[in-house]
Structure formats: C-alpha cells, structure tokens
One Martini backbone bead per residue (centre of mass of N, CA, C, O) as a GRO file, in nm:
protein
  370
    1MET     BB    1  10.796  10.301   8.790
    2ALA     BB    2  10.908  10.039   8.936
    3LEU     BB    3  10.822   9.748   9.044
    4LYS     BB    4  10.768   9.586   9.336
    5ASN     BB    5  10.861   9.328   9.499
    6PHE     BB    6  10.773   9.055   9.669
    7LYS     BB    7  10.803   9.078  10.034
    8PHE     BB    8  10.954   8.935  10.345
    9ASN     BB    9  11.017   9.066  10.683
   10VAL     BB   10  11.163   9.015  10.980
   11ILE     BB   11  11.204   9.218  11.271
   12GLU     BB   12  11.065   9.074  11.534
   13LYS     BB   13  11.097   8.872  11.839
   14ASN     BB   14  10.854   8.701  12.078
   15ASN     BB   15  10.916   8.427  12.041
   16PHE     BB   16  10.666   8.358  11.818
   17ALA     BB   17  10.620   8.635  11.809
   18ARG     BB   18  10.589   8.878  11.528
   19THR     BB   19  10.742   9.110  11.319
   20GLY     BB   20  10.671   9.277  10.996
   21VAL     BB   21  10.714   9.304  10.624
   22ILE     BB   22  10.511   9.362  10.348
   23GLU     BB   23  10.599   9.390  10.009
   24THR     BB   24  10.444   9.605   9.771
   25HIS     BB   25  10.359   9.803   9.495
   26ARG     BB   26  10.107   9.929   9.690
   27GLY     BB   27  10.252   9.857   9.962
   28ASN     BB   28  10.296   9.829  10.297
   29ILE     BB   29  10.282   9.562  10.557
   30GLN     BB   30  10.216   9.538  10.882
   31THR     BB   31  10.321   9.293  11.117
   32PRO     BB   32  10.058   9.222  11.238
   33ALA     BB   33   9.753   9.178  11.038
   34PHE     BB   34   9.442   9.335  10.947
   35MET     BB   35   9.170   9.244  10.721
   36PRO     BB   36   8.936   9.385  10.581
   37VAL     BB   37   8.618   9.302  10.442
   38GLY     BB   38   8.557   9.312  10.071
   39THR     BB   39   8.372   9.107   9.923
   40GLN     BB   40   8.210   9.320   9.695
   41ALA     BB   41   8.404   9.572   9.662
   42THR     BB   42   8.330   9.628   9.980
   43VAL     BB   43   8.315   9.792  10.278
   44LYS     BB   44   8.060   9.792  10.449
   45ALA     BB   45   7.945  10.131  10.497
   46CYS     BB   46   8.226  10.229  10.356
   47LEU     BB   47   8.485  10.421  10.288
   48ILE     BB   48   8.804  10.368  10.185
   49ASP     BB   49   8.931  10.622  10.317
   50ASP     BB   50   8.839  10.541  10.607
   51ILE     BB   51   8.987  10.274  10.623
   52ILE     BB   52   9.267  10.400  10.598
   53LYS     BB   53   9.237  10.584  10.863
   54THR     BB   54   9.251  10.324  11.060
   55GLY     BB   55   9.529  10.165  10.935
   56SER     BB   56   9.477  10.016  10.693
   57GLU     BB   57   9.687   9.808  10.445
   58ILE     BB   58   9.462   9.583  10.384
   59ILE     BB   59   9.240   9.391  10.181
   60LEU     BB   60   8.953   9.180  10.123
   61SER     BB   61   8.844   8.968   9.857
   62ASN     BB   62   8.588   8.776   9.661
   63THR     BB   63   8.584   8.548   9.417
   64TYR     BB   64   8.305   8.421   9.426
   65HIS     BB   65   8.132   8.682   9.428
   66LEU     BB   66   8.268   8.826   9.173
   67MET     BB   67   8.199   8.600   8.962
   68ILE     BB   68   7.889   8.646   8.996
   69ARG     BB   69   7.925   8.954   9.115
   70PRO     BB   70   7.977   9.103   8.811
   71GLY     BB   71   8.223   8.985   8.700
   72VAL     BB   72   8.538   8.981   8.569
   73ASP     BB   73   8.500   9.137   8.299
   74ARG     BB   74   8.395   9.401   8.427
   75ILE     BB   75   8.655   9.456   8.591
   76ILE     BB   76   8.855   9.458   8.360
   77SER     BB   77   8.715   9.702   8.208
   78ALA     BB   78   8.800   9.893   8.468
   79GLY     BB   79   9.115   9.792   8.547
   80GLY     BB   80   9.033   9.647   8.795
   81LEU     BB   81   8.971   9.639   9.131
   82HIS     BB   82   9.098   9.907   9.221
   83LYS     BB   83   8.943  10.087   9.017
   84PHE     BB   84   8.654   9.989   9.066
   85MET     BB   85   8.686  10.072   9.404
   86ASN     BB   86   8.896  10.287   9.477
   87CYS     BB   87   9.186  10.130   9.559
   88LYS     BB   88   9.520  10.166   9.701
   89LEU     BB   89   9.534   9.912   9.832
   90PRO     BB   90   9.607   9.621   9.900
   91ILE     BB   91   9.492   9.295   9.769
   92LEU     BB   92   9.319   9.010   9.880
   93THR     BB   93   9.234   8.696   9.730
   94ASN     BB   94   9.030   8.447   9.736
   95SER     BB   95   8.939   8.136   9.579
   96GLY     BB   96   8.634   8.007   9.690
   97GLY     BB   97   8.626   7.738   9.858
   98PHE     BB   98   8.463   7.816  10.112
   99GLN     BB   99   8.200   7.914   9.962
  100VAL     BB  100   8.130   7.648   9.831
  101MET     BB  101   8.071   7.513  10.108
  102SER     BB  102   7.878   7.750  10.254
  103LEU     BB  103   7.676   7.861   9.996
  104SER     BB  104   7.632   7.665   9.788
  105LYS     BB  105   7.449   7.471   9.566
  106LEU     BB  106   7.505   7.158   9.481
  107ASN     BB  107   7.790   7.063   9.547
  108LYS     BB  108   8.082   6.942   9.360
  109ILE     BB  109   8.366   6.726   9.360
  110ASP     BB  110   8.633   6.736   9.115
  111ARG     BB  111   8.951   6.664   9.060
  112GLU     BB  112   8.966   6.794   8.762
  113LYS     BB  113   8.739   7.023   8.744
  114GLY     BB  114   8.638   7.075   9.045
  115ALA     BB  115   8.397   7.298   9.132
  116ILE     BB  116   8.050   7.216   9.134
  117PHE     BB  117   7.799   7.478   9.113
  118ASN     BB  118   7.541   7.673   9.260
  119SER     BB  119   7.423   7.962   9.294
  120HIS     BB  120   7.296   8.152   9.567
  121VAL     BB  121   7.134   8.357   9.385
  122ASP     BB  122   7.029   8.184   9.086
  123GLY     BB  123   7.153   7.878   9.022
  124LYS     BB  124   7.392   7.898   8.858
  125LYS     BB  125   7.632   7.732   8.684
  126PHE     BB  126   7.959   7.629   8.810
  127ILE     BB  127   8.322   7.609   8.736
  128LEU     BB  128   8.594   7.564   8.977
  129SER     BB  129   8.910   7.572   8.910
  130PRO     BB  130   9.231   7.636   8.962
  131GLU     BB  131   9.265   7.792   8.694
  132GLU     BB  132   9.012   7.975   8.721
  133SER     BB  133   9.083   8.112   8.987
  134ILE     BB  134   9.345   8.240   8.879
  135ARG     BB  135   9.224   8.392   8.640
  136ILE     BB  136   9.042   8.574   8.808
  137GLN     BB  137   9.264   8.699   8.991
  138LYS     BB  138   9.419   8.823   8.757
  139GLY     BB  139   9.183   9.004   8.665
  140LEU     BB  140   9.168   9.160   8.939
  141ASP     BB  141   9.467   9.230   9.039
  142SER     BB  142   9.586   9.113   9.280
  143ASP     BB  143   9.850   9.086   9.528
  144ILE     BB  144   9.708   8.837   9.671
  145VAL     BB  145   9.703   8.489   9.602
  146MET     BB  146   9.496   8.206   9.611
  147ILE     BB  147   9.459   7.899   9.623
  148MET     BB  148   9.300   7.615   9.539
  149ASP     BB  149   9.066   7.462   9.764
  150GLU     BB  150   8.945   7.237  10.004
  151CYS     BB  151   8.674   7.309  10.242
  152PRO     BB  152   8.575   7.135  10.487
  153LYS     BB  153   8.377   7.040  10.706
  154LYS     BB  154   8.344   6.970  11.015
  155THR     BB  155   8.535   6.676  11.119
  156THR     BB  156   8.632   6.336  11.250
  157ASP     BB  157   8.700   6.227  10.966
  158TYR     BB  158   8.998   6.127  10.865
  159ASN     BB  159   8.960   6.028  10.567
  160LEU     BB  160   8.818   6.282  10.465
  161ILE     BB  161   9.047   6.484  10.531
  162LYS     BB  162   9.270   6.341  10.373
  163LYS     BB  163   9.141   6.358  10.093
  164SER     BB  164   9.115   6.668  10.091
  165MET     BB  165   9.415   6.736  10.134
  166GLU     BB  166   9.521   6.593   9.877
  167LEU     BB  167   9.357   6.764   9.680
  168SER     BB  168   9.482   7.038   9.763
  169ILE     BB  169   9.766   6.969   9.667
  170TYR     BB  170   9.695   6.927   9.370
  171TRP     BB  171   9.574   7.215   9.337
  172ALA     BB  172   9.832   7.366   9.413
  173GLU     BB  173   9.999   7.280   9.170
  174ARG     BB  174   9.802   7.400   8.958
  175SER     BB  175   9.809   7.690   9.062
  176LYS     BB  176  10.112   7.740   9.019
  177THR     BB  177  10.111   7.695   8.714
  178ALA     BB  178   9.892   7.912   8.646
  179PHE     BB  179  10.049   8.156   8.768
  180GLY     BB  180  10.348   8.137   8.751
  181ILE     BB  181  10.538   8.437   8.692
  182ASN     BB  182  10.528   8.696   8.964
  183PRO     BB  183  10.717   8.914   9.156
  184HIS     BB  184  10.463   9.124   9.239
  185LYS     BB  185  10.328   8.865   9.358
  186GLY     BB  186  10.139   8.662   9.589
  187LEU     BB  187  10.143   8.310   9.646
  188PHE     BB  188   9.927   8.109   9.844
  189GLY     BB  189   9.915   7.860  10.054
  190ILE     BB  190   9.700   7.587  10.201
  191VAL     BB  191   9.654   7.453  10.507
  192GLN     BB  192   9.549   7.133  10.581
  193GLY     BB  193   9.378   6.878  10.823
  194GLY     BB  194   9.228   6.988  11.042
  195LEU     BB  195   9.281   6.834  11.374
  196PHE     BB  196   9.536   6.688  11.239
  197LYS     BB  197   9.868   6.681  11.273
  198ASP     BB  198   9.973   6.494  11.042
  199LEU     BB  199   9.815   6.641  10.814
  200ARG     BB  200   9.926   6.922  10.848
  201ILE     BB  201  10.226   6.848  10.801
  202LYS     BB  202  10.192   6.720  10.527
  203SER     BB  203  10.079   6.969  10.388
  204LEU     BB  204  10.314   7.163  10.450
  205ASN     BB  205  10.543   7.002  10.316
  206ALA     BB  206  10.420   7.005  10.030
  207LEU     BB  207  10.404   7.317   9.997
  208THR     BB  208  10.710   7.382  10.038
  209LYS     BB  209  10.796   7.230   9.781
  210ILE     BB  210  10.644   7.414   9.586
  211ASN     BB  211  10.650   7.712   9.669
  212PHE     BB  212  10.565   7.996   9.843
  213GLU     BB  213  10.506   8.331   9.962
  214GLY     BB  214  10.284   8.187  10.143
  215TYR     BB  215  10.095   8.071  10.449
  216ALA     BB  216   9.795   7.920  10.507
  217ILE     BB  217   9.531   7.858  10.746
  218GLY     BB  218   9.288   7.631  10.700
  219GLY     BB  219   8.985   7.494  10.823
  220LEU     BB  220   8.892   7.722  11.004
  221ALA     BB  221   8.621   7.867  11.134
  222VAL     BB  222   8.399   7.587  11.142
  223GLY     BB  223   8.332   7.521  11.478
  224GLU     BB  224   8.559   7.528  11.650
  225THR     BB  225   8.738   7.571  11.908
  226GLN     BB  226   8.978   7.761  12.038
  227LYS     BB  227   9.146   7.528  12.149
  228GLU     BB  228   9.164   7.374  11.880
  229MET     BB  229   9.299   7.596  11.718
  230PHE     BB  230   9.553   7.629  11.895
  231LYS     BB  231   9.652   7.339  11.855
  232VAL     BB  232   9.710   7.358  11.556
  233LEU     BB  233   9.922   7.585  11.587
  234ASP     BB  234  10.109   7.424  11.776
  235ASP     BB  235  10.165   7.184  11.575
  236ILE     BB  236  10.304   7.399  11.338
  237LYS     BB  237  10.500   7.633  11.443
  238ASP     BB  238  10.784   7.472  11.405
  239VAL     BB  239  10.729   7.422  11.064
  240MET     BB  240  10.707   7.693  10.973
  241PRO     BB  241  10.811   7.916  10.773
  242VAL     BB  242  11.012   8.193  10.867
  243ASN     BB  243  11.021   8.364  10.566
  244LYS     BB  244  10.698   8.356  10.580
  245PRO     BB  245  10.387   8.431  10.571
  246ARG     BB  246  10.110   8.398  10.811
  247TYR     BB  247   9.765   8.284  10.751
  248LEU     BB  248   9.457   8.321  10.922
  249MET     BB  249   9.156   8.219  10.817
  250GLY     BB  250   8.871   8.385  10.940
  251VAL     BB  251   9.028   8.547  11.175
  252GLY     BB  252   8.864   8.721  11.451
  253THR     BB  253   8.880   8.759  11.750
  254PRO     BB  254   9.074   8.921  11.967
  255THR     BB  255   9.160   8.650  12.113
  256ASP     BB  256   9.238   8.495  11.864
  257ILE     BB  257   9.465   8.685  11.780
  258LEU     BB  258   9.641   8.675  12.030
  259GLY     BB  259   9.686   8.362  12.024
  260ALA     BB  260   9.804   8.350  11.732
  261VAL     BB  261  10.044   8.538  11.766
  262LYS     BB  262  10.179   8.362  11.988
  263ARG     BB  263  10.193   8.132  11.732
  264GLY     BB  264  10.302   8.311  11.458
  265VAL     BB  265  10.096   8.499  11.334
  266ASP     BB  266  10.047   8.765  11.068
  267MET     BB  267   9.744   8.709  10.949
  268PHE     BB  268   9.408   8.859  10.907
  269ASP     BB  269   9.050   8.772  10.878
  270CYS     BB  270   8.715   8.931  10.922
  271VAL     BB  271   8.364   9.008  10.959
  272MET     BB  272   8.310   9.091  11.254
  273PRO     BB  273   8.346   9.406  11.275
  274THR     BB  274   8.137   9.470  11.046
  275ARG     BB  275   7.891   9.296  11.116
  276SER     BB  276   7.862   9.395  11.407
  277GLY     BB  277   7.828   9.698  11.338
  278ARG     BB  278   7.545   9.646  11.184
  279THR     BB  279   7.416   9.517  11.478
  280GLY     BB  280   7.546   9.680  11.751
  281LEU     BB  281   7.842   9.573  11.792
  282ALA     BB  282   8.105   9.655  12.018
  283PHE     BB  283   8.451   9.713  12.031
  284THR     BB  284   8.656   9.720  12.327
  285TRP     BB  285   8.893   9.750  12.585
  286LYS     BB  286   8.638   9.636  12.784
  287GLY     BB  287   8.478   9.511  12.553
  288ARG     BB  288   8.161   9.428  12.481
  289LEU     BB  289   7.874   9.600  12.317
  290ASN     BB  290   7.521   9.673  12.307
  291ILE     BB  291   7.384   9.960  12.177
  292LYS     BB  292   7.066   9.869  12.200
  293ASN     BB  293   7.066   9.902  12.483
  294ASN     BB  294   6.887  10.077  12.722
  295LYS     BB  295   7.137  10.181  12.901
  296TYR     BB  296   7.225  10.397  12.651
  297LYS     BB  297   7.007  10.630  12.626
  298ASN     BB  298   7.173  10.829  12.863
  299ASP     BB  299   7.465  10.794  12.728
  300ASN     BB  300   7.709  11.065  12.667
  301THR     BB  301   7.931  10.872  12.600
  302PRO     BB  302   8.172  10.735  12.439
  303LEU     BB  303   8.315  10.447  12.342
  304ASP     BB  304   8.599  10.628  12.305
  305SER     BB  305   8.764  10.895  12.443
  306ASN     BB  306   9.064  10.829  12.306
  307CYS     BB  307   8.922  10.852  12.018
  308SER     BB  308   8.994  11.079  11.740
  309ASN     BB  309   8.938  10.918  11.507
  310LEU     BB  310   8.705  11.027  11.284
  311SER     BB  311   8.537  11.151  11.526
  312LEU     BB  312   8.415  10.913  11.710
  313ASN     BB  313   8.402  11.079  11.998
  314LYS     BB  314   8.133  11.257  11.907
  315TYR     BB  315   7.968  10.990  11.965
  316SER     BB  316   7.723  10.872  12.144
  317LYS     BB  317   7.552  10.619  12.284
  318ASN     BB  318   7.283  10.753  12.265
  319TYR     BB  319   7.293  10.809  11.957
  320LEU     BB  320   7.350  10.519  11.861
  321ASN     BB  321   7.097  10.398  11.981
  322HIS     BB  322   6.905  10.565  11.806
  323LEU     BB  323   7.000  10.473  11.525
  324PHE     BB  324   6.936  10.167  11.566
  325ASN     BB  325   6.628  10.206  11.670
  326THR     BB  326   6.579  10.360  11.361
  327ASN     BB  327   6.745  10.247  11.117
  328GLU     BB  328   7.006  10.408  11.069
  329ILE     BB  329   7.277  10.407  10.861
  330LEU     BB  330   7.491  10.561  11.032
  331GLY     BB  331   7.528  10.348  11.250
  332SER     BB  332   7.680  10.140  11.074
  333THR     BB  333   7.916  10.321  10.998
  334LEU     BB  334   8.024  10.402  11.281
  335LEU     BB  335   8.058  10.108  11.399
  336THR     BB  336   8.240   9.995  11.184
  337LEU     BB  337   8.469  10.200  11.219
  338HIS     BB  338   8.519  10.146  11.512
  339ASN     BB  339   8.596   9.843  11.483
  340VAL     BB  340   8.827   9.873  11.283
  341ASN     BB  341   8.988  10.066  11.458
  342PHE     BB  342   9.024   9.875  11.695
  343TYR     BB  343   9.175   9.652  11.545
  344GLN     BB  344   9.413   9.843  11.467
  345GLU     BB  345   9.492   9.909  11.756
  346LEU     BB  346   9.554   9.620  11.834
  347MET     BB  347   9.779   9.568  11.624
  348SER     BB  348   9.962   9.800  11.712
  349SER     BB  349  10.001   9.698  12.006
  350ILE     BB  350  10.122   9.429  11.932
  351ARG     BB  351  10.371   9.536  11.782
  352LYS     BB  352  10.490   9.706  12.011
  353ASN     BB  353  10.519   9.466  12.218
  354ILE     BB  354  10.706   9.295  12.054
  355ASN     BB  355  10.935   9.507  12.015
  356LYS     BB  356  10.963   9.536  12.346
  357GLY     BB  357  10.906   9.241  12.488
  358THR     BB  358  10.570   9.256  12.603
  359PHE     BB  359  10.352   9.055  12.491
  360ASN     BB  360  10.279   8.855  12.717
  361LYS     BB  361  10.162   9.071  12.904
  362PHE     BB  362   9.949   9.175  12.708
  363HIS     BB  363   9.804   8.910  12.665
  364ASP     BB  364   9.726   8.858  12.967
  365GLU     BB  365   9.559   9.124  13.005
  366TYR     BB  366   9.348   9.075  12.732
  367ILE     BB  367   9.232   8.780  12.687
  368ASP     BB  368   8.976   8.832  12.881
  369LYS     BB  369   8.875   9.127  12.842
  370LEU     BB  370   8.806   9.077  12.516
   0.00000   0.00000   0.00000
C-alpha cells in the first residue's frame, strides 16, 4: 500500500477555535488534539493499547532522553521507534532543545556546533547540532519531526531573547536542509521570542519563509503566568498560517488548553495528566482531587460514574485511596489512564462544540470549573 502524504485540513471554525484533521501514513489525528507524553518510549505505567483505547491518536517521545538511553542505534536496530515500543499510533518527537535547557548539566550553546552538554544521567558529553537532532529523529522514524531550537529560560532580558530567537531561526534553516524532502512526514518550525510580541512575529515570519508543515509555539510553560501565555497567543493568532497545524508545546492544564484552543491552537502535549496520575492527583469534570486525601477512605463511588471506558468506573475512590496509601503500582496505572482518558474526553468535547458553533459557551462553562 502506498504511503499517505502528510496533510492538514481545517474542518470547521468557531471564531479562532477550529477543528481539523492531520493525515499521516500511520493514521489520522483529529484536532484539537492532546498527545500523551511517552518520554522514554513509554507512556509511564500504561500499555500502549490502553492509551489507544482512551481515544489518543498520537503520542510524543523525547529525542534528548532517547539519544542518551538507549541510544538511537539500538532503536534503529529494532526497526524504529514504533516497532521498538510496539506503537501503531503516529509519534511526534521533539528536538531536545528544551531538555538541554532544563535537564542537562554544564550546557553551552555554540552557534555552529549546537548544544554542548553533559548528560543528566551519567555526565557523558554530547553535542546536539540541528543536523544531529534531525539525524536522530530520522533514525527514530517519527511521523512529526521538530526542528532544533534554543529554548531559553524565562527572562525579561529583551536582548537575550532576541539573540536566542535569531539563533533558533538559523538552526531552523539548517534543520530544514538536513531534513530534506519527505512528503510522508511533517517537519515543524518552532516560534520563539519570549513574551515580546515583535520578536514572536519576527520569528514566525522568518519560519513561514522557510516553509514548514506545521508551526509550534515554544518557549512557554517555563514559568510564565497563564495570562502571559494567553497574551503571547493573542499577539500571534492573526498572523499564524491558517492552513498549517499549530502546536503549543508543553501545555498544559485543562484550562490552559481551553484558552489556547480559543486562540487557534490545534495540538498540545504535557506530562501533567500522567505525572499527576502517578502522584494521586485526578482530573475530573468537577475539578481536581487528591485521591490520597483521608476523606476518600470510605467513598465507594468512582471518580466518574459516567465513564465506562477501560472499566475505570469499577474502581472506587476508597480503593484508589488504599492503593496509593500502600504504594501499590496499580494505583498509578489506573489514575494515569483515568487522567489521559479525561483529557481525551475534554478534547472530544472541544471538537464537538467547535463543530456545533457552541465552543464559546462551553469554554465559559468550564474555564473556571476545571
């Protein structure tokens, strides 16, 4: 069977909020979409078949972590990332730039060489150039590939953000050249520029001239307030290409997602539902709850009585409280699946309301409740 070319089509618009479909040869992705994070070739505590049953249509894996452990050559020898982790879904891999900033020791940025850093695991020295990042992602055989960028820590230093943004544009050009031509995969540019409108627009304009299959908004979820994040999205929503998917990296909470969809974003990823699930925090349509709280010891109702998916409504708060307070692994699995399932229910409801023209009402009803 011939491979399907990478495509994106907008289906419906409700002001800036919109639904669409990303077509890949491994399957279609309904947008707005949330991507569970499979950092090290696994969505922690879950079987990939169960992640699929939540309605997830794409997952994210991490170039930085996979290049360190187990190494790209080992994954290539297994036939690529999909075969390595037994995943039939499309996979997006990030470039590693954010992790170089947030995790690695003694990192140094060199315009020509790339990011020079020591592994957070064993201190081993790595050099990650735009070309090397693309080479690794090609080896992983992911379906959506991210350019190499520099993701600076949050700062109000305009000149520092400007310099970083300009470096990211240069690396974007090099990433595009290294990627070459592959109509079956999507290469996404990453808009940088901190909280500064002029830098964001300058970055976006430069990236659209290079021409990518999608555009991510990077450099957020690094400590700014939700209001600051929404302002950045408001600043650029009128100039984002309308015929390309828009991906807000590393975001976020249910209310982050609602507000970003209202401003035209199509794709999201975040460790929050899975990491929170492993620590006892559950997301529900009535808000968050900490299942380890003593008040759930004798509560024999499920987290969501309306959710029959994966039989999650067969497990009571009482039982989940017991699992977490005795450090049983099953608790992490059940709550992680509950949270991922909730996020996918949220995305499905968002899409339905956009298509019906009722998204603003839906947004207003849940923006505070969630």
